[in-house]
Structure formats: C-alpha cells, structure tokens
Coordinates of C-alpha atoms in Angstrom, one line a residue:
Chain A
M1110 CA 7.1 -35.2 48.4
P1111 CA 5.1 -31.9 48.7
K1112 CA 7.4 -29.3 47.5
S1113 CA 7.3 -25.5 48.9
Y1114 CA 7.6 -22.6 47.0
A1115 CA 11.6 -22.3 48.0
D1116 CA 11.9 -25.5 46.1
L1117 CA 10.2 -24.8 43.2
L1118 CA 12.0 -21.4 42.6
R1119 CA 15.3 -23.2 43.7
E1120 CA 14.3 -25.6 40.8
A1121 CA 13.2 -22.9 38.3
R1122 CA 16.7 -20.7 38.8
A1123 CA 18.5 -24.2 38.1
T1124 CA 16.5 -25.0 34.8
V1125 CA 16.2 -21.3 33.5
P1126 CA 19.3 -19.3 32.2
E1127 CA 18.7 -15.8 33.6
V1128 CA 20.3 -12.3 32.1
T1129 CA 20.6 -9.2 33.4
P1130 CA 18.7 -5.9 32.7
A1131 CA 22.0 -4.8 30.8
E1132 CA 22.4 -7.7 29.0
V1133 CA 18.8 -7.5 27.6
A1134 CA 19.4 -3.6 26.6
Q1135 CA 22.4 -4.9 25.2
I1136 CA 21.3 -7.9 23.1
R1137 CA 18.1 -5.3 21.7
E1138 CA 20.7 -2.9 20.5
T1139 CA 22.6 -5.3 17.9
P1140 CA 20.6 -5.3 15.3
S1141 CA 21.2 -8.9 14.0
T1142 CA 20.0 -10.5 17.3
N1143 CA 16.4 -11.7 17.0
V1144 CA 14.8 -11.8 20.3
T1145 CA 11.2 -11.2 21.1
V1146 CA 10.9 -9.7 24.9
V1147 CA 7.8 -10.7 26.8
D1148 CA 6.3 -9.3 29.6
V1149 CA 4.2 -11.5 31.8
R1150 CA 3.0 -9.2 34.3
E1151 CA -0.6 -8.2 34.5
A1152 CA -2.4 -5.9 32.6
S1153 CA -2.9 -3.3 35.7
E1154 CA 1.0 -3.6 35.8
W1155 CA 2.1 -3.4 31.8
E1156 CA -0.1 -0.1 31.9
Q1157 CA 2.3 1.6 34.4
G1158 CA 5.4 1.3 31.8
H1159 CA 7.0 -1.3 30.1
L1160 CA 10.2 -2.1 28.3
P1161 CA 10.2 -0.3 24.8
G1162 CA 9.3 -3.1 22.2
A1163 CA 7.9 -5.8 24.5
Q1164 CA 5.1 -7.9 23.9
H1165 CA 2.6 -8.2 26.8
I1166 CA 1.4 -11.6 27.8
S1167 CA -0.2 -11.9 31.2
K1168 CA 1.5 -15.0 33.2
S1169 CA -2.1 -16.5 33.7
Y1170 CA -2.5 -16.6 29.8
L1171 CA 1.2 -17.4 28.8
E1172 CA 0.3 -21.1 27.4
Q1173 CA -2.8 -20.1 25.7
Q1174 CA -1.5 -17.0 23.6
I1175 CA 2.4 -17.3 23.2
E1176 CA 2.3 -19.2 19.9
G1177 CA 0.5 -16.3 18.5
V1178 CA 3.6 -14.1 19.8
V1179 CA 6.2 -16.6 19.0
P1180 CA 5.2 -19.4 16.4
D1181 CA 8.8 -20.2 15.9
R1182 CA 10.1 -22.8 19.1
D1183 CA 13.7 -21.8 18.1
R1184 CA 13.5 -18.2 18.7
S1185 CA 15.1 -16.4 21.2
V1186 CA 12.9 -15.3 24.0
V1187 CA 13.6 -13.0 26.9
L1188 CA 10.4 -12.9 29.7
Y1189 CA 10.7 -10.4 32.2
C1190 CA 7.8 -9.4 35.1
A1191 CA 8.4 -7.2 38.1
G1192 CA 10.9 -8.7 40.2
G1193 CA 12.2 -11.7 38.4
V1194 CA 10.1 -14.7 39.4
R1195 CA 7.2 -14.8 38.0
S1196 CA 9.2 -14.9 34.9
L1197 CA 11.1 -17.8 36.1
F1198 CA 8.3 -19.7 36.2
A1199 CA 6.9 -18.7 33.0
A1200 CA 10.0 -19.7 31.4
Q1201 CA 10.0 -23.2 32.8
T1202 CA 6.3 -23.5 31.3
L1203 CA 8.0 -22.5 27.8
R1204 CA 10.4 -24.8 28.0
E1205 CA 8.3 -27.4 28.6
M1206 CA 6.2 -26.4 25.3
G1207 CA 9.7 -26.9 23.6
Y1208 CA 11.0 -23.0 23.2
S1209 CA 14.8 -23.7 23.0
D1210 CA 16.3 -20.1 23.8
V1211 CA 14.2 -19.1 26.9
R1212 CA 15.7 -16.5 29.6
S1213 CA 14.5 -14.9 32.2
M1214 CA 15.6 -11.1 33.1
S1215 CA 17.2 -11.2 36.7
G1216 CA 15.5 -8.5 38.7
G1217 CA 12.6 -7.7 36.7
F1218 CA 11.1 -4.3 35.3
Q1219 CA 12.3 -2.7 38.8
A1220 CA 15.8 -3.7 38.2
W1221 CA 15.4 -2.4 34.6
K1222 CA 14.3 1.2 35.6
T1223 CA 16.6 1.6 38.7
Q1224 CA 19.5 1.0 36.0
G1225 CA 17.9 4.0 34.2
L1226 CA 17.3 2.2 31.0
P1227 CA 14.7 3.4 29.1
W1228 CA 10.8 2.5 29.2
K1229 CA 7.5 3.5 28.0
M1230 CA 4.3 4.3 29.1
P1231 CA 1.8 2.2 27.1
A1232 CA -1.0 3.7 25.3
V1233 CA -4.1 3.1 27.3
L1234 CA -7.8 3.1 26.5
R1235 CA -10.8 4.3 29.1
P1236 CA -12.8 1.1 29.9
D1237 CA -15.5 2.5 27.4
Q1238 CA -13.1 3.2 24.8
K1239 CA -12.1 -0.8 25.0
Q1240 CA -15.9 -1.8 24.6
R1241 CA -16.2 0.7 21.6
Y1242 CA -13.2 -0.2 19.9
S1243 CA -13.3 -3.9 21.1
R1244 CA -13.4 -5.2 17.5
H1245 CA -10.4 -3.3 16.2
L1246 CA -8.2 -4.2 19.5
L1247 CA -8.8 -7.9 18.5
I1248 CA -6.9 -7.2 15.2
P1249 CA -3.0 -7.4 15.6
E1250 CA -2.3 -5.2 13.0
V1251 CA -4.3 -2.0 15.1
G1252 CA -4.4 -2.9 18.8
I1253 CA -4.5 -0.4 21.6
D1254 CA -1.5 1.2 20.3
G1255 CA -3.1 1.2 16.4
Q1256 CA -6.3 2.7 18.4
A1257 CA -4.7 5.0 20.3
K1258 CA -2.7 6.5 17.3
L1259 CA -6.4 7.1 15.3
L1260 CA -7.8 8.7 18.3
D1261 CA -4.5 11.1 17.9
S1262 CA -5.3 11.7 14.5
K1263 CA -6.3 14.4 12.4
V1264 CA -8.1 13.7 9.0
L1265 CA -9.6 16.9 7.0
L1266 CA -12.4 16.1 4.7
I1267 CA -12.5 18.5 1.7
G1268 CA -16.3 18.3 1.3
A1269 CA -19.5 16.8 3.3
G1270 CA -21.2 15.7 0.3
G1271 CA -21.4 12.1 -1.7
L1272 CA -17.8 10.7 -0.9
G1273 CA -17.3 13.1 2.2
S1274 CA -20.5 11.8 4.0
P1275 CA -19.6 7.9 4.1
A1276 CA -15.9 8.4 4.8
A1277 CA -16.6 10.6 7.6
L1278 CA -19.1 8.5 9.1
Y1279 CA -16.7 5.4 9.0
L1280 CA -13.7 7.1 10.4
A1281 CA -15.6 8.6 13.4
A1282 CA -16.9 5.4 14.0
A1283 CA -12.9 3.9 13.9
G1284 CA -12.1 6.7 16.4
V1285 CA -10.3 9.1 14.4
G1286 CA -9.8 11.7 17.1
T1287 CA -9.9 14.7 15.1
I1288 CA -12.0 15.2 11.8
G1289 CA -11.8 18.9 9.8
I1290 CA -14.4 19.4 7.4
V1291 CA -14.1 22.2 4.8
D1292 CA -17.9 23.1 3.3
F1293 CA -19.6 26.2 2.8
D1294 CA -22.8 24.8 1.6
V1295 CA -25.9 24.3 3.3
V1296 CA -28.1 20.8 3.1
D1297 CA -30.5 20.3 0.3
A1298 CA -33.4 18.2 -0.5
S1299 CA -31.2 16.9 -3.4
N1300 CA -28.4 16.0 -1.6
L1301 CA -30.2 13.2 0.9
Q1302 CA -30.1 10.4 -2.3
R1303 CA -26.3 10.1 -1.5
Q1304 CA -25.3 12.3 1.6
V1305 CA -25.8 9.9 4.2
I1306 CA -24.6 12.2 7.1
H1307 CA -27.4 14.6 6.4
T1308 CA -31.1 14.1 7.4
T1309 CA -34.4 15.5 6.3
D1310 CA -35.1 17.7 8.9
R1311 CA -31.8 19.6 8.5
I1312 CA -32.6 20.7 5.0
G1313 CA -31.5 24.3 5.0
E1314 CA -29.1 23.7 7.9
K1315 CA -25.1 24.3 7.2
K1316 CA -23.5 21.1 6.0
V1317 CA -20.5 21.2 8.6
E1318 CA -23.2 21.5 11.6
S1319 CA -25.2 18.7 10.1
A1320 CA -22.3 16.9 10.0
R1321 CA -20.8 17.3 13.5
R1322 CA -24.2 16.5 15.0
T1323 CA -24.1 13.3 13.3
L1324 CA -20.7 12.4 14.1
T1325 CA -20.6 13.4 17.4
A1326 CA -23.8 11.4 18.2
L1327 CA -22.0 8.2 16.3
N1328 CA -19.0 8.9 18.6
P1329 CA -18.5 11.6 21.2
D1330 CA -14.8 10.7 21.1
V1331 CA -14.5 12.6 18.0
T1332 CA -13.9 16.7 17.6
V1333 CA -15.1 17.7 14.4
V1334 CA -13.7 21.1 13.3
A1335 CA -15.7 22.9 11.1
H1336 CA -14.0 24.9 8.5
E1337 CA -17.3 26.7 6.7
E1338 CA -15.3 28.6 3.7
M1339 CA -14.8 27.8 0.1
L1340 CA -11.4 26.1 -0.4
V1341 CA -9.3 28.7 -2.4
A1342 CA -5.6 29.0 -3.2
D1343 CA -5.6 32.2 -0.4
N1344 CA -6.7 30.0 2.7
V1345 CA -5.9 26.1 1.6
E1346 CA -2.4 26.2 3.4
R1347 CA -3.6 27.6 6.5
I1348 CA -6.6 24.8 6.4
I1349 CA -4.6 21.8 5.7
A1350 CA -1.8 22.6 8.0
G1351 CA -1.8 20.3 11.1
Y1352 CA -3.8 17.3 9.5
D1353 CA -2.5 14.0 8.8
V1354 CA -4.5 13.0 5.7
V1355 CA -6.8 14.9 3.3
L1356 CA -9.9 13.2 1.6
D1357 CA -10.5 15.0 -1.5
G1358 CA -14.1 15.1 -2.0
T1359 CA -14.7 17.9 -4.1
D1360 CA -16.8 18.4 -7.2
T1361 CA -14.6 20.9 -9.0
F1362 CA -11.6 20.4 -10.7
E1363 CA -10.5 24.2 -9.4
T1364 CA -10.6 22.7 -5.6
R1365 CA -8.6 19.7 -7.0
Y1366 CA -5.9 21.2 -8.1
I1367 CA -5.8 23.6 -5.6
L1368 CA -5.7 21.3 -2.8
N1369 CA -3.0 18.8 -4.6
D1370 CA -0.6 21.9 -4.9
A1371 CA -0.7 22.5 -1.4
A1372 CA -0.5 19.4 -0.2
V1373 CA 2.3 18.8 -2.1
A1374 CA 3.8 21.7 -0.9
A1375 CA 2.9 20.7 2.9
N1376 CA 3.9 16.9 2.3
V1377 CA 0.7 15.7 3.2
A1378 CA -0.8 12.8 1.5
V1379 CA -4.5 13.2 -0.3
V1380 CA -6.6 10.4 -0.8
H1381 CA -8.4 11.2 -3.8
A1382 CA -11.9 10.1 -5.3
S1383 CA -14.1 11.2 -8.2
V1384 CA -17.4 9.6 -9.4
F1385 CA -19.5 10.0 -13.0
R1386 CA -23.0 8.4 -12.6
F1387 CA -21.9 4.5 -12.3
E1388 CA -18.1 4.7 -12.5
G1389 CA -15.3 5.6 -9.7
Q1390 CA -11.8 6.5 -9.7
L1391 CA -9.4 6.4 -6.7
T1392 CA -5.8 6.6 -5.3
V1393 CA -3.5 7.9 -3.1
F1394 CA -1.2 11.1 -3.7
Q1395 CA 1.8 10.6 -1.3
P1396 CA 3.7 13.9 -2.0
Y1397 CA 7.2 12.9 -3.5
E1398 CA 6.7 9.0 -3.6
G1399 CA 3.9 8.3 -5.7
P1400 CA 2.7 10.5 -8.6
C1401 CA 0.7 14.1 -7.5
Y1402 CA -2.5 14.8 -9.3
R1403 CA -1.0 16.8 -12.0
C1404 CA 1.1 13.9 -13.0
L1405 CA -2.3 12.2 -13.8
Y1406 CA -4.1 15.1 -15.0
P1407 CA -2.0 18.0 -16.2
T1408 CA -4.5 19.7 -17.3
P1409 CA -8.8 20.2 -16.6
P1410 CA -11.0 18.9 -19.2
P1411 CA -13.2 21.1 -21.0
P1412 CA -16.5 21.6 -18.7
E1413 CA -18.5 19.8 -21.4
L1414 CA -16.3 17.0 -20.8
A1415 CA -15.9 16.8 -16.8
P1416 CA -19.9 17.7 -15.7
G1417 CA -20.1 17.3 -12.0
C1418 CA -22.6 15.0 -10.1
S1419 CA -25.2 17.9 -10.5
V1420 CA -25.6 18.2 -14.0
A1421 CA -24.3 14.4 -15.0
G1422 CA -25.8 12.8 -12.2
V1423 CA -24.6 9.9 -9.9
L1424 CA -25.8 6.8 -8.8
G1425 CA -25.9 7.5 -5.2
V1426 CA -24.0 4.4 -3.9
V1427 CA -21.3 5.0 -6.0
P1428 CA -19.7 8.0 -4.0
G1429 CA -20.8 5.7 -1.2
I1430 CA -18.6 3.0 -2.0
M1431 CA -15.9 5.0 -3.1
G1432 CA -16.1 7.3 -0.3
L1433 CA -15.5 4.1 1.9
L1434 CA -12.9 2.8 0.2
Q1435 CA -10.8 6.5 0.8
A1436 CA -11.4 6.1 4.5
N1437 CA -10.1 2.6 4.3
E1438 CA -6.7 4.1 2.3
T1439 CA -6.9 6.8 4.9
L1440 CA -7.0 4.1 8.1
K1441 CA -4.0 2.4 6.6
L1442 CA -2.2 5.5 6.3
L1443 CA -3.0 6.5 9.7
L1444 CA -1.9 3.1 11.1
G1445 CA 0.9 2.7 8.8
I1446 CA -0.2 -0.9 7.7
G1447 CA -1.0 -2.8 4.2
D1448 CA -0.2 -1.4 0.7
T1449 CA -1.7 2.1 -0.2
L1450 CA -3.2 2.7 -3.4
A1451 CA -0.2 5.4 -4.3
G1452 CA 0.8 4.5 -8.0
R1453 CA -2.3 3.1 -8.6
L1454 CA -5.5 4.1 -9.7
L1455 CA -8.0 2.0 -9.0
L1456 CA -11.4 2.0 -11.5
F1457 CA -15.1 0.9 -10.3
D1458 CA -17.7 0.3 -12.5
A1459 CA -20.8 -0.1 -10.7
L1460 CA -22.9 -1.3 -13.8
D1461 CA -20.0 -4.2 -14.5
G1462 CA -19.7 -4.9 -10.9
A1463 CA -16.4 -4.7 -11.6
F1464 CA -12.5 -2.9 -10.5
S1465 CA -9.9 -2.5 -12.8
E1466 CA -6.4 -0.9 -11.5
L1467 CA -4.2 1.2 -13.9
K1468 CA -0.5 2.0 -13.0
L1469 CA 0.6 5.5 -12.4
K1470 CA 3.8 7.3 -12.3
R1471 CA 5.3 10.3 -11.4
D1472 CA 5.9 13.2 -14.1
P1473 CA 9.2 14.1 -14.1
A1474 CA 8.3 17.3 -15.8
C1475 CA 5.6 17.9 -13.1
P1476 CA 5.1 21.6 -12.4
V1477 CA 4.2 20.8 -8.6
C1478 CA 6.0 17.8 -7.5
S1479 CA 9.1 17.2 -9.6
D1480 CA 12.9 18.2 -8.2
A1481 CA 12.5 21.9 -10.3
A1482 CA 9.2 22.3 -9.2
V1483 CA 10.5 21.4 -5.5
E1484 CA 13.7 23.8 -6.3
A1485 CA 11.4 26.4 -7.9
R1486 CA 9.2 26.7 -5.1
K1487 CA 12.1 27.0 -2.5
A1488 CA 12.9 30.1 -4.7
G1489 CA 9.9 31.2 -4.1
R1490 CA 8.7 30.9 -8.0
P1491 CA 6.2 28.1 -8.1
L1492 CA 6.1 26.7 -11.5
A1493 CA 2.4 25.6 -11.1
A1494 CA 1.3 29.1 -10.4
A1495 CA 0.7 30.5 -13.5
S1496 CA -1.8 27.6 -14.5
V1497 CA -4.7 26.0 -13.2
G1498 CA -5.3 26.2 -9.5
G1499 CA -2.4 29.1 -8.9
E1500 CA -2.7 32.8 -8.8
T1501 CA -5.1 32.7 -11.8
P1502 CA -7.7 30.2 -10.9
F1503 CA -9.1 29.2 -13.8
V1504 CA -13.0 29.2 -14.1
L1505 CA -14.9 26.5 -15.6
G1506 CA -17.3 28.4 -17.5
G1507 CA -21.1 29.0 -17.0
S1508 CA -22.1 26.9 -19.6
L1509 CA -23.0 23.9 -17.6
A1510 CA -23.5 25.2 -13.6
S1511 CA -22.1 27.9 -12.0
P1512 CA -19.5 27.1 -9.6
A1513 CA -21.9 27.1 -6.5
E1514 CA -24.1 24.7 -7.7
E1515 CA -20.9 22.8 -8.7
A1516 CA -19.6 22.7 -5.8
R1517 CA -23.0 22.1 -3.9
A1518 CA -23.2 18.2 -6.1
Chain B
M1249 CA -8.2 -5.5 -33.5
T1250 CA -7.8 -4.0 -30.3
A1251 CA -10.7 -3.7 -27.9
V1252 CA -10.8 0.0 -27.0
R1253 CA -13.0 0.7 -23.7
I1254 CA -14.5 3.8 -23.8
P1255 CA -15.6 5.6 -20.6
A1256 CA -18.9 6.7 -19.6
V1257 CA -18.1 10.7 -20.5
L1258 CA -17.4 9.6 -23.9
R1259 CA -20.0 6.8 -24.6
P1260 CA -22.3 9.4 -26.3
A1261 CA -20.0 10.2 -28.8
V1262 CA -19.5 6.5 -30.2
G1263 CA -23.6 5.5 -29.9
G1264 CA -23.4 4.2 -26.2
E1265 CA -20.6 1.6 -26.8
K1266 CA -18.7 0.5 -23.6
E1267 CA -16.2 -1.1 -25.7
L1268 CA -15.1 -1.2 -29.6
D1269 CA -13.1 -3.2 -31.3
I1270 CA -10.7 -0.8 -33.2
D1271 CA -7.8 -1.9 -35.8
G1272 CA -4.3 -0.5 -35.7
A1273 CA -0.7 -1.3 -34.7
T1274 CA -0.1 1.6 -32.6
V1275 CA -2.0 3.8 -30.3
G1276 CA -1.9 6.5 -32.5
E1277 CA -3.6 4.3 -35.3
V1278 CA -6.3 3.3 -32.9
V1279 CA -7.2 6.7 -32.0
N1280 CA -7.0 7.9 -35.4
T1281 CA -9.4 5.5 -36.8
L1282 CA -11.7 6.2 -34.1
A1283 CA -11.6 9.6 -34.4
E1284 CA -12.7 9.2 -38.4
R1285 CA -15.1 6.7 -37.4
F1286 CA -16.8 9.1 -34.6
P1287 CA -16.0 12.6 -35.5
S1288 CA -17.4 14.4 -32.4
L1289 CA -14.8 11.9 -30.4
R1290 CA -12.0 13.9 -32.6
D1291 CA -11.6 17.1 -30.8
Q1292 CA -12.1 15.7 -27.3
L1293 CA -9.1 13.1 -27.9
L1294 CA -6.8 15.4 -29.9
T1295 CA -5.5 18.6 -30.4
G1296 CA -5.3 20.5 -33.3
D1297 CA -2.2 19.3 -34.5
G1298 CA -3.0 15.7 -33.8
Q1299 CA -1.8 15.1 -30.4
L1300 CA -3.3 13.3 -27.5
N1301 CA -5.4 16.4 -25.2
R1302 CA -3.5 16.1 -21.9
F1303 CA -7.0 16.1 -20.0
V1304 CA -7.4 12.5 -21.8
N1305 CA -4.9 9.5 -20.6
V1306 CA -4.5 6.7 -22.3
Y1307 CA -3.6 3.4 -20.8
V1308 CA -2.6 0.0 -23.1
N1309 CA -2.9 -3.0 -20.7
G1310 CA -2.9 -0.8 -17.3
Q1311 CA 0.2 1.6 -18.4
D1312 CA 0.0 5.0 -19.3
V1313 CA 1.3 5.3 -22.7
R1314 CA 2.8 8.8 -21.6
Y1315 CA 5.5 6.3 -20.2
L1316 CA 5.5 4.1 -23.1
D1317 CA 5.7 5.5 -26.6
G1318 CA 2.8 7.8 -26.7
L1319 CA 0.7 7.8 -29.8
G1320 CA 3.7 5.4 -31.1
T1321 CA 3.2 2.7 -28.9
K1322 CA 2.7 -0.8 -30.0
V1323 CA -0.7 -2.3 -29.8
E1324 CA -1.4 -5.9 -30.3
P1325 CA -5.1 -7.5 -31.0
R1326 CA -5.4 -8.9 -27.4
D1327 CA -4.4 -5.4 -26.2
E1328 CA -6.7 -3.3 -24.0
V1329 CA -6.7 0.2 -24.6
R1330 CA -8.4 2.3 -22.2
L1331 CA -9.6 6.0 -22.6
L1332 CA -9.3 7.5 -19.2
P1333 CA -10.4 11.3 -19.0
A1334 CA -10.3 13.4 -15.8
M1335 CA -13.5 13.5 -13.7
A1336 CA -14.4 15.8 -10.9
G1337 CA -17.8 14.5 -9.3
G1338 CA -17.9 14.1 -5.7

C-alpha cells in the first residue's frame, strides 16, 4: 500500500515527541541538562542564522555524521529545521539508529525567531577561503568558527629575524588576519641562512617591507602592519596595544625585559623563545596566570655569558624549529585549545635531538607581576622602573657587539 | 654522584663537557665542588658572597631550586641537576 506524504508525516508525528521553542530555550538554560541541539537544515539556511550553540548536520548527511557529533545513544537530542517537518523525519531516522531520547522542535527556526528567542549568525568564509583553509576546517577543534577567529586575530612579532621568519610564514599561511612586525633593520646577506622570509634579491631592503611582500604573496587575506622602529620603553605600550598575542623573537635582553613589563601591564600573552647555537628555550608568559620573564630570570646575565646570534652563531634550523613552536603556541592561544606552555619551559637540544621540560613558577616577589607590583603600578610607582628595561634601560656593553649589531642577529 | 647538565654557554669553562658527575649532598655542595674544579665557572655561577647568581637558574629534576630549598636543596645520586642561564638570541 503506497503511502502519501501526509501518511508519512502523521506516522512521524505519532512516534517522535515534539518540544516547543520556549521549552527548548528553557532546557538550554538549565545547567544540569545535557542536550545536544542539532540543526538539520541545508548549509545555505544555516548560514542565514541558527540557534546559539547548535550543531549543524544537513539532513542529507544525518546518518553519516550524527555519530561524530553525538556518539552516546542515550544523550538527549533536539532536532530542528526551518518549519518543523524535516526535523520530524530526521528524528525518526535517529530513533531507528538507536538514539533513545530524540525530540523535534515544533515550528522550527521560524517559530524560534518569531518568538524573539536569541539566534546568531555563523561565521561565514568565502568560497576561496573554504578552499584555502580546508585542512583547518576538517579539524573539529578549528572548523569554520576557529578559522574565522584566526582571520579576526591580531598577532605582533617582535623581530622579523630567525624566530620571527618561520613563525610569520606559518601564521600567515594559517590565516591570522593581522600580523604586526616590529623591526627597524634591513636584510643582510648573513640573515639568509635562517631568516627564510627574506630573499637574496632583497638584501638592503627594510625587513618589514620584505616580510610584508612575502606574507601577502603567500596569503592575501593577511594584513601586515609594519612597525619600522626599535622597541623601546617609550613606544612599547603604543606598539603592543590591540594585539591578541605577542611573539618575542628579539635578540637582546633589553628588549625582552621592556616587552615583558609592558605586556604584563597590558595583560597580553607573550610567546617567548630564545636560541643559542644548537639550543633553544620556549615558554608562554600568560600574565597573572603563569610566571613572567622576570619571574624566570630576575636579572640579565653579563654580556660575556649571553652573546647573541651575531656573536655566538646559531644553527639555522634551531630558530626555525623554535619559531614554529612559537607559532604553534600562538595558534593554541588564539583558538583557545590545548594546553599552552604557560608555567613550563621547553628546552630543545638539536645535537641530542631531545626536548626536555622544566617547571616554572610565579615569583611572589616579582617586581612586575606580583600583587604588590600590580598595586604599585596602579599607584603610579612601578617597582621595576628602576631596574632593567625601565626608565633607565640597561646597556649590554660594547665588549661583544654594538646594540645595533645585536638586534640585527 | 649527581649528574649535572652543563648548558652550551658554560661548556667552555668545563672543557666542553655536556654533563659532569659531581659529588655533593645538596645543590650548594654540588655547585661549590664544580666551582672548585673549574674556577672560571665560579664567577658565572656564584656571587661574591657565595649565593647563586640571579641570572642562572638551577633545576633539580625539572624543579627550580629557588622554590625548593635553594642551595640547601638535597640531591640524591640519581637526580639530575641542570644549570640554566638566560639566553637572548633570536
């Protein structure tokens, strides 16, 4: 006996319980209820707006994709479509698949909106962006929302050198929408052994301009902001303002302390790396949640104990590896996924081919990030001002290299 | 004997060794033994009055001794002591 559409709909209504939009809104507000709301409309409808927090599976992919979204057959599931019909049929399918608590929202998204309940527009990528970032979109932890977040993000690189070059390339490729670069130097032939963002024909060109050309050629979605100046105590606050994450890839202690103090005050995370010959150190300074640079190293070493790359040399791949690990930490911070290296110092030894990890703690007496330091800053009397990187910046001394040579390395 | 990892920047002071086995029941004893055997290390590790320089961190099994018992932190033969000065290269 053939069945009409009306017959099928009647059967679905008889087997699938329905909930009103008001009831769904109430269920979602009750913290103890674990319910997954699934939008079964087509992608083009989803892009016009959807319930906040809903998952999207087009009805045509329901059987294939539901187990990825709701693996637990006993979990409560509410389905909705535009008017409440497709979700009834979809719910029947889920019941056949063994889902024990599936309901359909009566009246669908139209009724939800008519009743003035909250909804949101999803992040939308252009077709060319969907293609470019497809490998990100396939990862559930990134997806369209994560990619949109990256495109909206602003990351500042201190230095377009050994660490900054690889980090900038991969952050640009990943679609970080705004990349600021602080560098006052020009490309030198001796940079090219590791600073892969620059090229031989750009020797003598400003590093920020060379970096901009490379990054925008790689990904036109990226806006490169060139800060062609040396980071100093007088401009640091202005330069870092508005950035979500800062990558420290400088070559001097002075700049590292100046950046640290300003970033702690501005509550901006700094992804820190430094290199020496075959070795690298990496951590994340997340203000007030983990230690800051001064907690780790309260004072800089004398220059003879801490030569920069221009004096001591460095195996080119070491900043390459450490710079990419900085990019990795940055992406995690921007996306809010994974465990960052805050409170952990990762050491890399290229000759051993080994990583090791040290535990870092906040110094309760830190002149920059301790409670007392915060109070002092509020009162206009910062504790760190008298020491390194404050009002009287210390000088590394001229025995090994001039500050300009140091910074260039 | 406790294994002491020597960072690259301090290796010239110890004849290029990457790791040294040093006697000592505390971090202070280990550091002092090192400083006696390799006098050019002394100024790099210790202040004039025998305290650890603040630009050198010492870790025992991955923990900063500043948050343990400082130079008084006990070390066992199988512990790993790591000297770690700050480095600035980028």
